[in-house]
Amino acid sequence: MGIYLVSVGADSWAQNKCAPLLGEALADRGLPPYPGPPAVAGDFEEKLIPSMDAFNAVCERHGAGQFLDASLFVPVDFAGLIELPVENSYDDVTKVFSAQRLRAMMAPIAAEAGLPAVLPAGPMALTTAIEDPLLFHVALFRQAAEHSVRHGCPLTYV
């Protein structure tokens, strides 16, 4: 049990209530709609470990705490959070954050934390390889953002 951050495949996205609402929200910002993930994209899955206190503090110090409220990350560049009136497993609204912005936010935090440039890859690789909670969360969100942007797929919590 626990909370997992996972990639959303094309079939799941096509049936996701957030998809059309995100298109509308992006249009309201003058942006093109997100077309959804490609038919084939790599899988991302990591389990969040309980203690995020040190990570939250570092994010706040860097002015990067806003993404912590998000429950959906998409490979579209926009500022702030987009709130969609769709209930998810953890909240009565879905808050969307840009994977590009997350990647930019994680770069200085990763440098400060001394995160290695090369990390284990594959589903649950970070969960099993990194024991330090701060390094784990920095690696998790950096890798999640990279994965989303590289593969064009959203990520969500389950």
XYZ file of C-alpha atoms in Angstrom:
158
model
C 0.000 0.000 0.000
C 0.936 3.586 -0.352
C 0.915 6.364 -2.892
C 2.450 5.811 -6.300
C 3.335 8.330 -8.997
C 2.658 6.621 -12.327
C 2.517 7.421 -16.019
C -0.862 7.589 -17.750
C -1.118 5.629 -20.989
C -2.988 6.628 -24.118
C -5.998 4.382 -23.455
C -6.420 5.639 -19.891
C -5.973 9.267 -20.957
C -8.609 8.950 -23.673
C -11.131 7.949 -21.004
C -9.916 10.402 -18.358
C -12.426 13.128 -17.439
C -9.501 15.567 -17.094
C -8.528 15.354 -20.776
C -11.264 17.584 -22.295
C -11.284 19.935 -19.296
C -7.531 20.395 -19.543
C -7.941 21.274 -23.221
C -10.443 23.983 -22.277
C -8.229 25.316 -19.480
C -5.232 25.493 -21.794
C -7.323 27.279 -24.446
C -8.360 29.825 -21.788
C -4.635 30.514 -21.342
C -4.137 30.881 -25.093
C -2.361 27.532 -25.391
C -3.049 24.645 -27.761
C -4.711 21.558 -26.297
C -2.579 18.710 -25.003
C -3.082 15.889 -27.535
C -2.557 13.133 -24.987
C 0.227 10.610 -24.637
C 1.518 8.642 -27.616
C 0.257 5.106 -28.118
C 3.562 3.729 -26.876
C 5.467 5.432 -24.077
C 7.752 4.130 -21.377
C 6.258 3.289 -18.017
C 7.003 5.332 -14.928
C 6.124 4.093 -11.459
C 7.578 5.031 -8.099
C 6.202 4.705 -4.588
C 6.385 7.824 -2.452
C 8.030 7.226 0.874
C 6.350 8.793 3.893
C 8.749 11.460 5.144
C 8.698 14.472 2.822
C 9.533 17.052 5.511
C 13.115 17.771 4.394
C 12.065 17.818 0.741
C 9.150 20.179 1.438
C 11.515 22.530 3.285
C 14.009 22.587 0.401
C 11.206 23.213 -2.107
C 9.834 26.089 -0.051
C 13.309 27.599 0.310
C 13.669 27.505 -3.481
C 10.170 28.915 -4.059
C 9.214 25.636 -5.692
C 6.510 24.404 -3.357
C 3.520 25.045 -5.604
C 3.849 21.759 -7.489
C 3.419 19.825 -4.234
C -0.321 20.511 -4.443
C -0.581 18.976 -7.919
C -2.103 15.579 -8.557
C -1.476 15.522 -12.324
C 1.652 16.508 -14.248
C 1.445 17.092 -18.002
C 4.112 17.782 -20.639
C 2.741 21.226 -21.463
C 4.498 24.455 -20.501
C 2.265 26.806 -18.479
C 2.636 28.784 -15.271
C 0.965 27.934 -11.981
C -1.603 25.286 -11.221
C -4.688 24.510 -13.266
C -7.623 23.303 -11.178
C -10.035 20.913 -12.851
C -13.391 20.001 -11.264
C -12.593 16.285 -11.362
C -12.341 14.235 -8.201
C -9.306 12.001 -7.820
C -8.218 9.477 -5.220
C -6.840 12.158 -2.912
C -8.851 15.354 -3.477
C -12.173 16.668 -4.763
C -10.399 18.619 -7.534
C -7.514 17.708 -9.800
C -4.657 20.202 -9.746
C -2.458 20.111 -12.838
C 1.163 21.255 -13.040
C 3.547 21.595 -15.977
C 6.217 18.890 -16.230
C 8.481 21.414 -17.968
C 8.164 23.788 -15.006
C 8.722 20.925 -12.578
C 11.898 19.933 -14.434
C 13.192 23.519 -14.231
C 12.351 23.719 -10.513
C 14.124 20.457 -9.727
C 17.423 21.409 -11.428
C 18.771 23.725 -8.684
C 17.337 21.524 -5.943
C 19.075 18.469 -7.437
C 22.352 20.402 -7.616
C 22.038 21.542 -3.996
C 21.183 18.030 -2.804
C 24.133 16.533 -4.707
C 21.927 14.243 -6.747
C 23.996 12.074 -9.096
C 23.559 12.761 -12.807
C 22.912 9.084 -13.525
C 20.202 7.342 -11.548
C 18.657 3.907 -11.782
C 15.882 3.726 -14.372
C 12.719 1.695 -14.695
C 9.582 1.199 -12.646
C 10.284 1.284 -8.895
C 14.049 1.667 -9.491
C 14.394 4.771 -7.318
C 12.138 3.338 -4.620
C 14.450 0.373 -4.174
C 17.790 2.159 -4.705
C 17.654 5.403 -2.679
C 17.159 5.271 1.072
C 17.692 8.924 2.005
C 14.226 10.593 1.960
C 15.480 13.953 0.671
C 17.542 12.460 -2.161
C 14.725 10.075 -2.999
C 12.130 12.819 -3.428
C 14.497 15.046 -5.410
C 15.298 12.097 -7.694
C 11.640 11.097 -7.920
C 10.358 14.458 -9.077
C 13.326 15.161 -11.345
C 12.952 11.783 -13.031
C 9.158 12.130 -13.202
C 9.432 15.496 -14.951
C 12.076 14.157 -17.343
C 9.951 11.115 -18.119
C 6.824 13.163 -18.764
C 8.599 15.574 -21.096
C 10.646 12.910 -22.897
C 7.710 10.548 -23.486
C 4.927 13.133 -23.794
C 2.846 11.421 -21.139
C 1.073 12.695 -18.034
C 1.815 11.402 -14.545
C -0.644 11.030 -11.693
C -0.914 9.630 -8.192
C -2.685 6.346 -7.516
